[in-house]
């Protein structure tokens, strides 16, 4: 019966995450960047071909045959390919991500149950299910982070259970998620070394360092990428060596850099507050530290914020660290067997998750307006995408790409002339990467004056067709 309840919780969480993403998909609030990107990569694997992502390749001027491995080194996406043999489309990715996020719950529950007991384990599992990092990741399309909560939960729980082989396999799988997961391996090595397994810890650190250098310095360039795309530390130096020298030369400035912006402080506090700061008492938090520093030392403001998917990389780690931190605190206080304290802390953790709900994405599920969106806009969007023939290459406004990616080659509409046979624009609402609706209107006017004709217009949506589709296509 105990396992049944935790599986029911996992099922309910998966349903909520999937509902959040699917409603956005059907109401044209999902985005080309990033849902279409992942869809194109997985579709390539499903067809036993390269994981080309023309949406990104053309956007960066690198062509239609630009592999996903050159953008982010995430070969783990290939595991999703069989799902496309059942249902080919971005909805499949949304459901898969929801299931993967929820699949971490039984492992987190088992770790907490072993350390604190059954009742606290349920409460911590609920707190994770409601946690803001998972909510934000589920609300913003799909990303490689979908694999990380499950793999980190398996890694920590299995290691704690004295099963190092499954823990090692989970760590190795993490390295296939993204090029910066070597940093997490370094953090895991530091944690293991501090816990007493110095040789294993040093081996993990060495593995993480080697993998980071290999992916960024060799594998990504080999796939056609540019390692400079990932350099977000120009304020520290033009490369890793110069940045390291800068930090060593100014240790005080480096120490305060993660707290130099209000958004950084806000995100850091939101990361540790769900455990009532007790995650800071555990060496388990070292697993998350390198990844958090990668974000907070960078010059990319989107990395610092709590609005996107980046905090989901470390949420399970910090919950496990909070559980371990409480156990350590009780041992230091010579009260290791204090079920009332353990339960009280778990109740507080669950309460914190509930108090944060209105600020983040899961709260949308409680509002009827989230499901309705704007009916006129939705009908106009559906009519606009219906004008695009199957198999076409289309430049499309950011929010309409997911509706076309299953049957057309989707490129993101921006300000660069690309001469795609079809264009779908939105001149009534702001859409990334344009600065304003007026900028899109200017783009449409330019296209109408350079060989395109308007074939549809309603509620701000404009569909254009190139009048000389047989001419060479300089995409």
GROMACS .gro file of C-alpha atoms in nm:
model
  475
    1UNK     CA    1   0.000   0.000   0.000
    2UNK     CA    2   0.289   0.237   0.079
    3UNK     CA    3   0.430   0.201  -0.270
    4UNK     CA    4   0.084   0.242  -0.421
    5UNK     CA    5   0.043   0.588  -0.266
    6UNK     CA    6   0.380   0.710  -0.388
    7UNK     CA    7   0.307   0.582  -0.737
    8UNK     CA    8  -0.030   0.757  -0.732
    9UNK     CA    9   0.145   1.079  -0.631
   10UNK     CA   10   0.389   1.034  -0.918
   11UNK     CA   11   0.102   0.975  -1.159
   12UNK     CA   12  -0.082   1.285  -1.040
   13UNK     CA   13   0.234   1.494  -1.073
   14UNK     CA   14   0.298   1.366  -1.426
   15UNK     CA   15  -0.063   1.450  -1.519
   16UNK     CA   16  -0.026   1.807  -1.386
   17UNK     CA   17   0.304   1.868  -1.566
   18UNK     CA   18   0.171   1.725  -1.892
   19UNK     CA   19  -0.149   1.927  -1.867
   20UNK     CA   20   0.051   2.245  -1.820
   21UNK     CA   21   0.251   2.184  -2.136
   22UNK     CA   22  -0.028   2.042  -2.351
   23UNK     CA   23  -0.268   2.328  -2.281
   24UNK     CA   24   0.002   2.571  -2.389
   25UNK     CA   25   0.061   2.365  -2.702
   26UNK     CA   26  -0.302   2.352  -2.816
   27UNK     CA   27  -0.362   2.720  -2.736
   28UNK     CA   28  -0.054   2.833  -2.932
   29UNK     CA   29   0.147   2.942  -2.630
   30UNK     CA   30   0.432   2.693  -2.676
   31UNK     CA   31   0.734   2.819  -2.867
   32UNK     CA   32   0.961   2.731  -3.157
   33UNK     CA   33   1.258   2.803  -2.932
   34UNK     CA   34   1.275   2.549  -2.769
   35UNK     CA   35   0.998   2.295  -2.836
   36UNK     CA   36   1.057   2.277  -3.211
   37UNK     CA   37   1.432   2.243  -3.158
   38UNK     CA   38   1.394   1.927  -2.953
   39UNK     CA   39   1.119   1.794  -3.182
   40UNK     CA   40   1.344   1.826  -3.487
   41UNK     CA   41   1.632   1.649  -3.310
   42UNK     CA   42   1.422   1.359  -3.183
   43UNK     CA   43   1.249   1.321  -3.520
   44UNK     CA   44   1.592   1.287  -3.680
   45UNK     CA   45   1.684   1.006  -3.442
   46UNK     CA   46   1.344   0.840  -3.494
   47UNK     CA   47   1.412   0.825  -3.868
   48UNK     CA   48   1.757   0.673  -3.806
   49UNK     CA   49   1.921   0.988  -3.935
   50UNK     CA   50   2.124   1.275  -3.792
   51UNK     CA   51   1.950   1.494  -3.531
   52UNK     CA   52   1.944   1.804  -3.751
   53UNK     CA   53   1.786   2.117  -3.604
   54UNK     CA   54   1.739   2.355  -3.898
   55UNK     CA   55   1.552   2.602  -3.676
   56UNK     CA   56   1.874   2.672  -3.485
   57UNK     CA   57   2.116   2.619  -3.774
   58UNK     CA   58   1.948   2.874  -3.998
   59UNK     CA   59   1.898   3.117  -3.708
   60UNK     CA   60   2.274   3.116  -3.642
   61UNK     CA   61   2.369   3.117  -4.010
   62UNK     CA   62   2.498   2.758  -4.006
   63UNK     CA   63   2.258   2.598  -4.248
   64UNK     CA   64   1.976   2.348  -4.249
   65UNK     CA   65   2.201   2.047  -4.175
   66UNK     CA   66   2.304   2.166  -3.830
   67UNK     CA   67   2.310   1.879  -3.576
   68UNK     CA   68   2.171   1.919  -3.228
   69UNK     CA   69   2.500   1.785  -3.089
   70UNK     CA   70   2.670   2.100  -3.216
   71UNK     CA   71   2.426   2.321  -3.025
   72UNK     CA   72   2.415   2.129  -2.697
   73UNK     CA   73   2.579   1.791  -2.654
   74UNK     CA   74   2.267   1.592  -2.563
   75UNK     CA   75   2.282   1.249  -2.726
   76UNK     CA   76   2.043   1.124  -2.457
   77UNK     CA   77   1.759   1.261  -2.672
   78UNK     CA   78   1.798   0.947  -2.883
   79UNK     CA   79   1.623   0.755  -2.603
   80UNK     CA   80   1.301   0.939  -2.692
   81UNK     CA   81   1.309   0.829  -3.057
   82UNK     CA   82   1.097   0.513  -3.009
   83UNK     CA   83   0.817   0.730  -2.871
   84UNK     CA   84   0.797   0.902  -3.210
   85UNK     CA   85   0.722   0.567  -3.370
   86UNK     CA   86   0.402   0.571  -3.162
   87UNK     CA   87   0.312   0.940  -3.198
   88UNK     CA   88   0.522   1.181  -3.401
   89UNK     CA   89   0.493   1.531  -3.262
   90UNK     CA   90   0.581   1.776  -2.984
   91UNK     CA   91   0.293   1.656  -2.763
   92UNK     CA   92   0.490   1.333  -2.721
   93UNK     CA   93   0.785   1.527  -2.584
   94UNK     CA   94   0.568   1.718  -2.339
   95UNK     CA   95   0.422   1.396  -2.198
   96UNK     CA   96   0.764   1.227  -2.187
   97UNK     CA   97   0.910   1.521  -1.996
   98UNK     CA   98   0.621   1.513  -1.749
   99UNK     CA   99   0.670   1.141  -1.684
  100UNK     CA  100   1.045   1.181  -1.639
  101UNK     CA  101   1.003   1.467  -1.391
  102UNK     CA  102   0.754   1.261  -1.191
  103UNK     CA  103   0.969   0.947  -1.206
  104UNK     CA  104   1.214   1.107  -0.963
  105UNK     CA  105   0.952   1.103  -0.687
  106UNK     CA  106   0.982   0.733  -0.582
  107UNK     CA  107   1.361   0.759  -0.551
  108UNK     CA  108   1.342   1.083  -0.352
  109UNK     CA  109   1.077   0.922  -0.131
  110UNK     CA  110   1.293   0.614  -0.075
  111UNK     CA  111   1.598   0.822   0.019
  112UNK     CA  112   1.396   1.036   0.260
  113UNK     CA  113   1.216   0.736   0.409
  114UNK     CA  114   1.548   0.572   0.484
  115UNK     CA  115   1.688   0.886   0.648
  116UNK     CA  116   1.385   1.044   0.821
  117UNK     CA  117   1.099   0.795   0.813
  118UNK     CA  118   0.784   0.729   0.616
  119UNK     CA  119   0.569   1.032   0.703
  120UNK     CA  120   0.843   1.288   0.627
  121UNK     CA  121   0.917   1.100   0.304
  122UNK     CA  122   0.562   1.156   0.178
  123UNK     CA  123   0.573   1.525   0.266
  124UNK     CA  124   0.908   1.580   0.097
  125UNK     CA  125   0.783   1.395  -0.211
  126UNK     CA  126   0.481   1.628  -0.226
  127UNK     CA  127   0.710   1.930  -0.183
  128UNK     CA  128   0.917   1.815  -0.482
  129UNK     CA  129   0.606   1.750  -0.689
  130UNK     CA  130   0.491   2.107  -0.622
  131UNK     CA  131   0.838   2.261  -0.642
  132UNK     CA  132   0.886   2.577  -0.843
  133UNK     CA  133   1.189   2.459  -1.049
  134UNK     CA  134   0.993   2.165  -1.187
  135UNK     CA  135   0.688   2.385  -1.247
  136UNK     CA  136   0.892   2.638  -1.443
  137UNK     CA  137   1.062   2.370  -1.651
  138UNK     CA  138   0.731   2.200  -1.730
  139UNK     CA  139   0.578   2.532  -1.831
  140UNK     CA  140   0.856   2.633  -2.071
  141UNK     CA  141   0.836   2.376  -2.351
  142UNK     CA  142   1.080   2.084  -2.318
  143UNK     CA  143   1.453   2.071  -2.253
  144UNK     CA  144   1.730   1.824  -2.184
  145UNK     CA  145   1.679   1.893  -1.812
  146UNK     CA  146   1.387   1.647  -1.824
  147UNK     CA  147   1.634   1.362  -1.760
  148UNK     CA  148   1.825   1.524  -1.474
  149UNK     CA  149   1.590   1.500  -1.170
  150UNK     CA  150   1.542   1.127  -1.224
  151UNK     CA  151   1.911   1.055  -1.283
  152UNK     CA  152   2.027   1.263  -0.986
  153UNK     CA  153   1.765   1.099  -0.764
  154UNK     CA  154   1.882   0.753  -0.872
  155UNK     CA  155   2.247   0.851  -0.827
  156UNK     CA  156   2.202   0.984  -0.474
  157UNK     CA  157   1.955   0.722  -0.351
  158UNK     CA  158   2.149   0.424  -0.486
  159UNK     CA  159   2.480   0.553  -0.351
  160UNK     CA  160   2.320   0.609  -0.010
  161UNK     CA  161   2.179   0.254  -0.024
  162UNK     CA  162   2.528   0.111  -0.073
  163UNK     CA  163   2.474   0.030  -0.441
  164UNK     CA  164   2.759   0.217  -0.614
  165UNK     CA  165   2.719   0.053  -0.957
  166UNK     CA  166   2.367   0.188  -1.031
  167UNK     CA  167   2.480   0.524  -0.891
  168UNK     CA  168   2.776   0.525  -1.128
  169UNK     CA  169   2.557   0.432  -1.425
  170UNK     CA  170   2.322   0.721  -1.342
  171UNK     CA  171   2.622   0.954  -1.326
  172UNK     CA  172   2.749   0.834  -1.664
  173UNK     CA  173   2.402   0.884  -1.812
  174UNK     CA  174   2.404   1.240  -1.678
  175UNK     CA  175   2.711   1.313  -1.888
  176UNK     CA  176   2.501   1.246  -2.200
  177UNK     CA  177   2.241   1.507  -2.104
  178UNK     CA  178   2.437   1.826  -2.172
  179UNK     CA  179   2.792   1.945  -2.217
  180UNK     CA  180   2.806   2.101  -1.868
  181UNK     CA  181   2.709   1.786  -1.679
  182UNK     CA  182   3.077   1.721  -1.625
  183UNK     CA  183   3.048   1.996  -1.365
  184UNK     CA  184   2.789   1.789  -1.182
  185UNK     CA  185   3.025   1.492  -1.190
  186UNK     CA  186   3.289   1.716  -1.032
  187UNK     CA  187   3.041   1.814  -0.761
  188UNK     CA  188   2.950   1.449  -0.703
  189UNK     CA  189   3.319   1.365  -0.670
  190UNK     CA  190   3.369   1.640  -0.411
  191UNK     CA  191   3.069   1.511  -0.216
  192UNK     CA  192   3.187   1.150  -0.223
  193UNK     CA  193   3.539   1.250  -0.121
  194UNK     CA  194   3.407   1.452   0.171
  195UNK     CA  195   3.197   1.155   0.280
  196UNK     CA  196   3.515   0.946   0.304
  197UNK     CA  197   3.544   0.767  -0.032
  198UNK     CA  198   3.842   0.974  -0.141
  199UNK     CA  199   3.959   0.754  -0.428
  200UNK     CA  200   3.612   0.728  -0.581
  201UNK     CA  201   3.563   1.100  -0.529
  202UNK     CA  202   3.888   1.192  -0.702
  203UNK     CA  203   3.802   0.961  -0.992
  204UNK     CA  204   3.465   1.135  -1.032
  205UNK     CA  205   3.631   1.476  -1.026
  206UNK     CA  206   3.881   1.364  -1.289
  207UNK     CA  207   3.601   1.218  -1.500
  208UNK     CA  208   3.404   1.540  -1.479
  209UNK     CA  209   3.702   1.756  -1.574
  210UNK     CA  210   3.799   1.530  -1.863
  211UNK     CA  211   3.442   1.512  -1.996
  212UNK     CA  212   3.398   1.888  -1.979
  213UNK     CA  213   3.716   1.946  -2.177
  214UNK     CA  214   3.631   1.669  -2.423
  215UNK     CA  215   3.277   1.785  -2.500
  216UNK     CA  216   3.347   2.157  -2.520
  217UNK     CA  217   3.688   2.135  -2.679
  218UNK     CA  218   3.648   1.841  -2.919
  219UNK     CA  219   3.305   1.679  -2.956
  220UNK     CA  220   3.100   1.994  -3.010
  221UNK     CA  221   3.346   2.145  -3.262
  222UNK     CA  222   3.365   1.802  -3.431
  223UNK     CA  223   2.986   1.815  -3.477
  224UNK     CA  224   3.013   2.159  -3.635
  225UNK     CA  225   2.954   2.377  -3.333
  226UNK     CA  226   3.153   2.668  -3.197
  227UNK     CA  227   3.284   2.634  -2.843
  228UNK     CA  228   3.265   3.014  -2.819
  229UNK     CA  229   2.886   2.990  -2.818
  230UNK     CA  230   2.902   2.861  -2.463
  231UNK     CA  231   3.143   3.120  -2.329
  232UNK     CA  232   2.934   3.344  -2.103
  233UNK     CA  233   3.216   3.489  -1.894
  234UNK     CA  234   3.356   3.770  -2.105
  235UNK     CA  235   3.362   3.993  -1.796
  236UNK     CA  236   3.618   3.753  -1.647
  237UNK     CA  237   3.828   3.693  -1.957
  238UNK     CA  238   3.820   3.571  -2.317
  239UNK     CA  239   3.876   3.205  -2.224
  240UNK     CA  240   3.880   2.964  -1.931
  241UNK     CA  241   4.248   3.013  -1.846
  242UNK     CA  242   4.225   3.392  -1.837
  243UNK     CA  243   3.900   3.378  -1.640
  244UNK     CA  244   4.060   3.151  -1.381
  245UNK     CA  245   4.356   3.387  -1.348
  246UNK     CA  246   4.117   3.680  -1.307
  247UNK     CA  247   3.927   3.502  -1.029
  248UNK     CA  248   4.248   3.405  -0.851
  249UNK     CA  249   4.369   3.763  -0.878
  250UNK     CA  250   4.046   3.904  -0.738
  251UNK     CA  251   3.909   3.642  -0.496
  252UNK     CA  252   3.694   3.891  -0.305
  253UNK     CA  253   3.528   4.018  -0.622
  254UNK     CA  254   3.471   3.662  -0.738
  255UNK     CA  255   3.318   3.571  -0.402
  256UNK     CA  256   3.061   3.848  -0.431
  257UNK     CA  257   2.988   3.800  -0.802
  258UNK     CA  258   2.709   3.541  -0.744
  259UNK     CA  259   2.533   3.805  -0.529
  260UNK     CA  260   2.594   4.104  -0.756
  261UNK     CA  261   2.242   4.121  -0.902
  262UNK     CA  262   1.902   4.116  -0.737
  263UNK     CA  263   1.788   3.837  -0.970
  264UNK     CA  264   2.082   3.622  -0.860
  265UNK     CA  265   2.009   3.671  -0.491
  266UNK     CA  266   1.641   3.600  -0.548
  267UNK     CA  267   1.714   3.275  -0.732
  268UNK     CA  268   1.974   3.159  -0.482
  269UNK     CA  269   1.736   3.218  -0.195
  270UNK     CA  270   1.455   3.036  -0.376
  271UNK     CA  271   1.687   2.740  -0.431
  272UNK     CA  272   1.770   2.691  -0.063
  273UNK     CA  273   1.454   2.817   0.109
  274UNK     CA  274   1.236   2.512   0.020
  275UNK     CA  275   1.450   2.306   0.260
  276UNK     CA  276   1.450   2.584   0.524
  277UNK     CA  277   1.818   2.636   0.440
  278UNK     CA  278   1.914   2.295   0.580
  279UNK     CA  279   2.053   2.185   0.244
  280UNK     CA  280   2.348   2.411   0.327
  281UNK     CA  281   2.444   2.175   0.612
  282UNK     CA  282   2.494   1.874   0.387
  283UNK     CA  283   2.786   1.776   0.163
  284UNK     CA  284   2.524   1.651  -0.083
  285UNK     CA  285   2.474   2.016  -0.185
  286UNK     CA  286   2.827   2.007  -0.331
  287UNK     CA  287   2.684   1.808  -0.622
  288UNK     CA  288   2.481   2.114  -0.720
  289UNK     CA  289   2.745   2.376  -0.644
  290UNK     CA  290   2.944   2.376  -0.972
  291UNK     CA  291   2.628   2.400  -1.182
  292UNK     CA  292   2.489   2.683  -0.968
  293UNK     CA  293   2.819   2.870  -0.993
  294UNK     CA  294   2.820   2.820  -1.371
  295UNK     CA  295   2.494   3.013  -1.377
  296UNK     CA  296   2.568   3.282  -1.123
  297UNK     CA  297   2.918   3.369  -1.247
  298UNK     CA  298   2.798   3.412  -1.606
  299UNK     CA  299   2.705   3.730  -1.790
  300UNK     CA  300   2.375   3.586  -1.923
  301UNK     CA  301   2.087   3.724  -1.721
  302UNK     CA  302   1.849   3.448  -1.830
  303UNK     CA  303   2.071   3.196  -1.648
  304UNK     CA  304   2.032   3.380  -1.319
  305UNK     CA  305   1.655   3.400  -1.314
  306UNK     CA  306   1.398   3.164  -1.171
  307UNK     CA  307   1.168   3.197  -1.473
  308UNK     CA  308   1.321   2.927  -1.689
  309UNK     CA  309   1.428   2.563  -1.667
  310UNK     CA  310   1.778   2.598  -1.525
  311UNK     CA  311   1.693   2.543  -1.157
  312UNK     CA  312   1.540   2.203  -1.235
  313UNK     CA  313   1.894   2.070  -1.286
  314UNK     CA  314   1.960   2.092  -0.911
  315UNK     CA  315   1.620   2.068  -0.738
  316UNK     CA  316   1.641   1.699  -0.641
  317UNK     CA  317   1.997   1.741  -0.518
  318UNK     CA  318   1.897   2.022  -0.286
  319UNK     CA  319   1.597   1.833  -0.149
  320UNK     CA  320   1.821   1.534  -0.073
  321UNK     CA  321   2.073   1.772   0.082
  322UNK     CA  322   1.798   1.919   0.300
  323UNK     CA  323   1.697   1.573   0.421
  324UNK     CA  324   2.059   1.487   0.498
  325UNK     CA  325   2.114   1.831   0.653
  326UNK     CA  326   1.830   1.777   0.902
  327UNK     CA  327   1.965   1.434   0.995
  328UNK     CA  328   2.308   1.585   1.055
  329UNK     CA  329   2.163   1.868   1.261
  330UNK     CA  330   1.979   1.619   1.482
  331UNK     CA  331   2.295   1.415   1.529
  332UNK     CA  332   2.488   1.727   1.625
  333UNK     CA  333   2.213   1.809   1.874
  334UNK     CA  334   2.237   1.450   2.005
  335UNK     CA  335   1.874   1.388   1.913
  336UNK     CA  336   1.903   1.156   1.612
  337UNK     CA  337   1.572   0.984   1.692
  338UNK     CA  338   1.327   1.273   1.702
  339UNK     CA  339   1.030   1.177   1.484
  340UNK     CA  340   0.834   1.486   1.586
  341UNK     CA  341   1.113   1.719   1.472
  342UNK     CA  342   1.155   1.529   1.146
  343UNK     CA  343   0.784   1.543   1.075
  344UNK     CA  344   0.760   1.910   1.173
  345UNK     CA  345   1.043   1.998   0.933
  346UNK     CA  346   0.881   1.799   0.652
  347UNK     CA  347   0.546   1.970   0.716
  348UNK     CA  348   0.723   2.307   0.696
  349UNK     CA  349   0.895   2.207   0.373
  350UNK     CA  350   0.562   2.109   0.223
  351UNK     CA  351   0.411   2.437   0.346
  352UNK     CA  352   0.687   2.637   0.181
  353UNK     CA  353   0.618   2.462  -0.149
  354UNK     CA  354   0.251   2.553  -0.115
  355UNK     CA  355   0.325   2.918  -0.034
  356UNK     CA  356   0.540   2.944  -0.347
  357UNK     CA  357   0.275   2.797  -0.577
  358UNK     CA  358   0.100   3.127  -0.660
  359UNK     CA  359   0.427   3.278  -0.781
  360UNK     CA  360   0.506   3.004  -1.032
  361UNK     CA  361   0.361   2.811  -1.321
  362UNK     CA  362   0.157   2.535  -1.153
  363UNK     CA  363  -0.076   2.802  -1.021
  364UNK     CA  364  -0.202   2.851  -1.377
  365UNK     CA  365  -0.380   2.516  -1.358
  366UNK     CA  366  -0.620   2.660  -1.098
  367UNK     CA  367  -0.739   2.944  -1.323
  368UNK     CA  368  -1.013   2.874  -1.582
  369UNK     CA  369  -0.873   3.141  -1.812
  370UNK     CA  370  -0.557   2.937  -1.859
  371UNK     CA  371  -0.752   2.671  -2.047
  372UNK     CA  372  -0.955   2.910  -2.259
  373UNK     CA  373  -0.686   3.156  -2.367
  374UNK     CA  374  -0.821   3.396  -2.634
  375UNK     CA  375  -1.069   3.209  -2.857
  376UNK     CA  376  -1.045   3.457  -3.143
  377UNK     CA  377  -0.667   3.442  -3.139
  378UNK     CA  378  -0.670   3.062  -3.119
  379UNK     CA  379  -0.904   3.027  -3.414
  380UNK     CA  380  -0.701   3.274  -3.618
  381UNK     CA  381  -0.378   3.091  -3.536
  382UNK     CA  382  -0.527   2.757  -3.639
  383UNK     CA  383  -0.651   2.907  -3.966
  384UNK     CA  384  -0.311   3.063  -4.036
  385UNK     CA  385  -0.111   2.741  -3.991
  386UNK     CA  386  -0.366   2.549  -4.200
  387UNK     CA  387  -0.257   2.754  -4.503
  388UNK     CA  388   0.093   2.601  -4.495
  389UNK     CA  389   0.120   2.290  -4.715
  390UNK     CA  390   0.270   1.975  -4.570
  391UNK     CA  391   0.638   1.931  -4.650
  392UNK     CA  392   0.698   2.305  -4.691
  393UNK     CA  393   0.982   2.511  -4.549
  394UNK     CA  394   0.829   2.792  -4.346
  395UNK     CA  395   0.959   3.085  -4.147
  396UNK     CA  396   0.713   3.117  -3.863
  397UNK     CA  397   0.654   3.339  -3.566
  398UNK     CA  398   0.780   3.184  -3.243
  399UNK     CA  399   0.445   3.073  -3.098
  400UNK     CA  400   0.318   2.895  -3.411
  401UNK     CA  401   0.618   2.675  -3.489
  402UNK     CA  402   0.507   2.385  -3.265
  403UNK     CA  403   0.178   2.359  -3.456
  404UNK     CA  404   0.366   2.304  -3.784
  405UNK     CA  405   0.675   2.109  -3.693
  406UNK     CA  406   0.513   1.765  -3.739
  407UNK     CA  407   0.447   1.827  -4.109
  408UNK     CA  408   0.678   2.110  -4.220
  409UNK     CA  409   1.036   2.227  -4.182
  410UNK     CA  410   1.004   2.508  -3.931
  411UNK     CA  411   1.243   2.801  -3.915
  412UNK     CA  412   1.214   3.087  -3.668
  413UNK     CA  413   1.104   3.414  -3.827
  414UNK     CA  414   1.348   3.693  -3.747
  415UNK     CA  415   1.484   4.005  -3.912
  416UNK     CA  416   1.723   3.828  -4.150
  417UNK     CA  417   1.602   3.777  -4.511
  418UNK     CA  418   1.596   3.403  -4.582
  419UNK     CA  419   1.360   3.371  -4.880
  420UNK     CA  420   1.169   3.073  -4.740
  421UNK     CA  421   0.876   2.969  -4.960
  422UNK     CA  422   0.627   3.044  -4.681
  423UNK     CA  423   0.618   3.294  -4.394
  424UNK     CA  424   0.378   3.324  -4.100
  425UNK     CA  425   0.405   3.645  -3.897
  426UNK     CA  426   0.219   3.804  -3.607
  427UNK     CA  427   0.193   4.183  -3.632
  428UNK     CA  428  -0.037   4.225  -3.329
  429UNK     CA  429   0.170   4.075  -3.045
  430UNK     CA  430   0.532   4.070  -2.936
  431UNK     CA  431   0.714   3.756  -3.044
  432UNK     CA  432   1.074   3.656  -2.987
  433UNK     CA  433   1.321   3.760  -3.132
  434UNK     CA  434   1.154   4.081  -3.249
  435UNK     CA  435   1.157   4.383  -3.022
  436UNK     CA  436   0.793   4.475  -3.084
  437UNK     CA  437   0.488   4.395  -3.301
  438UNK     CA  438   0.584   4.693  -3.515
  439UNK     CA  439   0.916   4.525  -3.597
  440UNK     CA  440   0.730   4.222  -3.730
  441UNK     CA  441   0.499   4.451  -3.930
  442UNK     CA  442   0.806   4.611  -4.086
  443UNK     CA  443   0.939   4.267  -4.173
  444UNK     CA  444   0.610   4.178  -4.341
  445UNK     CA  445   0.613   4.504  -4.539
  446UNK     CA  446   0.967   4.432  -4.655
  447UNK     CA  447   0.870   4.081  -4.768
  448UNK     CA  448   0.564   4.210  -4.955
  449UNK     CA  449   0.795   4.440  -5.146
  450UNK     CA  450   1.042   4.165  -5.235
  451UNK     CA  451   0.848   3.888  -5.405
  452UNK     CA  452   0.590   3.770  -5.151
  453UNK     CA  453   0.212   3.790  -5.161
  454UNK     CA  454  -0.033   3.789  -4.872
  455UNK     CA  455  -0.258   3.481  -4.875
  456UNK     CA  456  -0.415   3.514  -4.529
  457UNK     CA  457  -0.462   3.779  -4.261
  458UNK     CA  458  -0.668   3.765  -3.943
  459UNK     CA  459  -0.630   3.886  -3.586
  460UNK     CA  460  -0.274   3.999  -3.649
  461UNK     CA  461  -0.160   3.676  -3.817
  462UNK     CA  462  -0.029   3.716  -4.170
  463UNK     CA  463   0.061   3.432  -4.407
  464UNK     CA  464   0.286   3.511  -4.702
  465UNK     CA  465   0.384   3.298  -5.000
  466UNK     CA  466   0.687   3.360  -5.217
  467UNK     CA  467   0.579   3.412  -5.576
  468UNK     CA  468   0.888   3.240  -5.724
  469UNK     CA  469   0.909   2.917  -5.521
  470UNK     CA  470   1.117   2.745  -5.787
  471UNK     CA  471   1.409   2.988  -5.746
  472UNK     CA  472   1.718   2.889  -5.544
  473UNK     CA  473   1.659   2.912  -5.173
  474UNK     CA  474   1.947   3.089  -4.992
  475UNK     CA  475   1.854   2.965  -4.647
   0.00000   0.00000   0.00000
